[in-house]
């Protein structure tokens, strides 16, 4: 079975002005576990992810990584983002840098690596995502799926303990989705702890250890893929799955 929780989130709240987007969310994630967050737009999924690595500042509540609270005022955010990598809907690559240099920039700035060490690490990461032959290509010369795989390689290069994926395939043409999902499957086989927001229900059913259903800023149901997809107990979950299965 899995080890002790690597992430422990208690009472997480986030408000934007008078609008409360997260309403006291509790979630623990075991080391090596793959958790998929489902829910309609506006349910709080992306805000929740962004709070976990402190891209958004929680209004209240605590987040602990390996027992260390990372929501305190004294937390070093640079260290947090080394340990908790994130891949976004948009690829966020620097257009004037090659795939290799997009990765080495992160290594040299965050880990203070020298050029040779950074280049070697970046090439290892590109090989992991099947793009070592595209090291010297610029983002405009890559497909959307290839750009997203470079973005994944960039996050992996910092050797994070946890990876967060916020709709990593939503900006891709359908025929490119599979190549990105395959990289995530490989990470699962290597026991990378992941929290993934996706609407790819087939992938969620196959890859997740646990499905967490969010609605209106809270968790309404969670369980194994078999439980959630076969016998959901919450009305909101049933409506969500019916909507997507009916497409």
XYZ file of C-alpha atoms in Angstrom:
247
model
C 0.000 0.000 0.000
C 0.993 3.645 -0.289
C 3.222 5.368 2.255
C 2.260 8.240 4.558
C 0.625 11.291 2.946
C 3.033 13.494 1.025
C 0.468 16.322 0.890
C -1.971 17.176 3.678
C -4.464 19.992 3.043
C -6.775 21.118 5.838
C -9.546 23.712 5.701
C -8.305 25.417 2.530
C -10.252 28.540 1.667
C -9.715 31.081 -1.083
C -11.701 34.217 -1.795
C -11.419 36.734 -4.597
C -13.019 39.844 -3.183
C -16.419 38.823 -1.847
C -16.520 35.586 -3.851
C -15.414 32.492 -1.947
C -14.024 30.054 -4.526
C -12.720 27.380 -2.120
C -14.830 26.655 0.948
C -12.756 24.691 3.424
C -11.282 21.889 1.323
C -9.574 18.928 3.038
C -7.464 16.499 1.034
C -4.534 14.177 1.740
C -2.487 12.582 -1.026
C -0.205 9.598 -0.520
C 3.272 9.366 -1.986
C 3.031 7.853 -5.464
C -0.732 8.364 -5.667
C -2.446 9.765 -8.770
C -5.464 11.896 -7.860
C -7.721 13.243 -10.607
C -9.940 16.241 -9.879
C -13.222 16.360 -11.787
C -15.887 19.045 -11.814
C -17.539 21.610 -14.025
C -15.994 24.980 -14.836
C -16.095 27.249 -11.805
C -16.029 24.404 -9.275
C -12.644 25.563 -7.911
C -10.341 22.899 -9.370
C -7.743 25.187 -10.954
C -7.711 27.580 -7.999
C -7.181 24.604 -5.713
C -4.149 23.475 -7.739
C -2.698 26.980 -7.840
C -3.006 27.258 -4.063
C -1.115 23.998 -3.553
C 2.100 25.411 -5.008
C 1.338 28.940 -3.780
C 0.699 30.551 -7.164
C -2.460 31.720 -5.437
C -2.314 32.691 -1.786
C -4.851 30.748 0.299
C -7.172 32.917 2.383
C -6.978 30.392 5.231
C -6.191 26.772 5.925
C -2.925 24.847 5.819
C -0.983 22.860 3.247
C 1.806 20.526 4.388
C 4.364 18.802 2.179
C 6.015 15.817 3.847
C 4.856 17.161 7.196
C 6.249 20.667 6.629
C 3.661 23.455 6.510
C 4.217 25.449 3.307
C 1.531 28.064 3.869
C 3.364 29.990 6.584
C 4.633 33.505 5.934
C 8.227 32.328 6.272
C 7.917 29.693 3.520
C 10.475 30.008 0.710
C 8.290 29.983 -2.404
C 11.203 29.125 -4.676
C 11.768 25.946 -2.675
C 8.067 25.099 -2.773
C 7.962 25.360 -6.571
C 11.030 23.164 -6.932
C 9.279 20.469 -4.912
C 5.817 20.909 -6.463
C 5.981 21.186 -10.245
C 3.081 22.472 -12.302
C 2.018 22.110 -15.925
C -0.625 24.508 -17.234
C -3.247 24.509 -19.979
C -1.116 26.918 -21.991
C 2.439 25.782 -22.485
C 4.129 28.966 -21.183
C 7.313 28.349 -23.175
C 9.622 31.235 -24.061
C 9.184 31.620 -27.850
C 12.725 32.952 -28.382
C 14.364 29.954 -26.700
C 14.801 26.418 -28.032
C 13.228 23.457 -26.263
C 16.589 22.741 -24.637
C 17.089 26.307 -23.450
C 13.528 26.536 -22.088
C 14.508 23.709 -19.755
C 18.069 24.775 -18.950
C 16.899 28.277 -18.021
C 14.822 26.806 -15.192
C 17.732 24.636 -14.076
C 20.266 27.444 -14.073
C 17.981 29.919 -12.304
C 16.402 27.569 -9.763
C 19.166 25.033 -9.129
C 22.152 27.232 -10.052
C 23.494 24.513 -12.324
C 26.395 25.188 -14.671
C 25.719 25.073 -18.418
C 27.051 21.547 -19.007
C 25.158 20.003 -16.085
C 21.966 21.804 -17.089
C 22.303 20.709 -20.723
C 22.800 17.079 -19.692
C 19.806 17.167 -17.333
C 17.639 18.859 -19.961
C 18.517 16.234 -22.571
C 17.615 13.459 -20.125
C 14.237 15.081 -19.554
C 13.600 15.553 -23.281
C 14.428 11.878 -23.783
C 11.867 10.969 -21.106
C 9.130 12.749 -23.053
C 10.344 11.432 -26.419
C 11.677 14.724 -27.781
C 15.467 14.464 -27.657
C 15.498 15.018 -31.442
C 13.688 18.361 -30.960
C 16.173 19.871 -28.490
C 17.160 22.710 -30.803
C 13.696 23.452 -32.164
C 11.856 26.623 -31.180
C 8.284 26.451 -29.836
C 6.853 27.745 -33.133
C 8.439 24.737 -34.854
C 6.724 22.269 -32.520
C 3.165 20.983 -32.450
C 0.996 21.799 -29.465
C 1.496 18.304 -28.091
C 5.253 18.630 -28.429
C 5.203 22.028 -26.716
C 3.241 20.593 -23.816
C 5.713 17.722 -23.514
C 8.568 20.244 -23.363
C 6.668 22.034 -20.589
C 6.358 18.725 -18.717
C 10.077 18.064 -19.208
C 10.865 21.522 -17.837
C 8.846 20.839 -14.689
C 10.365 17.368 -14.265
C 13.906 18.702 -14.641
C 13.683 20.282 -11.178
C 13.029 16.784 -9.786
C 9.823 17.691 -7.942
C 8.230 15.476 -5.329
C 4.738 16.230 -6.656
C 3.434 17.186 -10.102
C 0.277 19.242 -10.666
C -1.427 19.205 -14.071
C -4.120 21.794 -14.841
C -6.045 20.601 -17.916
C -2.796 19.673 -19.708
C -4.601 18.627 -22.903
C -7.377 21.218 -23.143
C -5.495 23.467 -25.590
C -4.554 20.595 -27.901
C -6.136 19.279 -31.073
C -7.703 15.863 -30.389
C -5.059 13.937 -32.345
C -2.304 15.423 -30.145
C -3.883 14.587 -26.784
C -2.635 11.009 -26.689
C 1.065 11.898 -26.759
C 0.732 14.054 -23.644
C -1.390 11.521 -21.775
C 1.192 8.850 -22.577
C 3.883 10.895 -20.805
C 1.631 11.131 -17.741
C 1.105 7.356 -17.862
C 4.886 6.863 -17.850
C 5.194 9.128 -14.812
C 2.546 7.039 -13.071
C 4.599 3.898 -13.730
C 7.543 5.657 -12.061
C 5.433 6.391 -8.962
C 5.352 10.155 -9.417
C 2.778 11.726 -7.094
C 0.335 13.645 -9.298
C -2.797 15.742 -8.926
C -4.466 16.180 -12.304
C -7.374 18.353 -13.419
C -8.764 16.900 -16.639
C -11.943 16.338 -18.607
C -10.440 13.260 -20.290
C -12.692 10.806 -18.483
C -11.309 7.699 -20.162
C -7.815 8.663 -19.094
C -9.024 9.494 -15.583
C -10.648 6.097 -15.240
C -7.512 4.324 -16.447
C -4.761 6.309 -14.721
C -6.201 7.563 -11.417
C -5.863 5.847 -8.083
C -8.569 8.154 -6.769
C -11.155 10.450 -8.314
C -12.136 13.598 -6.411
C -15.319 15.351 -7.511
C -15.485 19.091 -6.806
C -18.515 21.349 -6.954
C -19.044 24.943 -5.809
C -15.705 25.184 -4.048
C -15.758 21.910 -2.151
C -15.276 18.169 -2.482
C -18.634 16.427 -2.794
C -17.428 12.875 -3.418
C -14.253 10.848 -3.811
C -13.360 7.243 -4.370
C -11.735 4.792 -6.739
C -12.438 5.204 -10.466
C -14.617 2.101 -10.288
C -16.701 3.592 -7.463
C -17.081 7.026 -9.037
C -17.798 5.917 -12.596
C -19.953 2.894 -11.754
C -21.835 3.792 -8.563
C -21.518 7.534 -7.833
C -23.428 8.502 -4.708
C -23.731 12.276 -5.108
C -26.304 13.791 -7.445
C -23.797 16.340 -8.742
C -21.368 13.572 -9.720
C -24.104 11.687 -11.567
C -25.095 14.838 -13.456
C -21.485 15.602 -14.386
C -20.781 12.099 -15.685
C -24.083 11.964 -17.571
C -23.263 15.281 -19.254
C -19.849 14.109 -20.475
C -20.915 10.593 -21.365
C -23.741 12.055 -23.419
C -21.427 14.054 -25.636
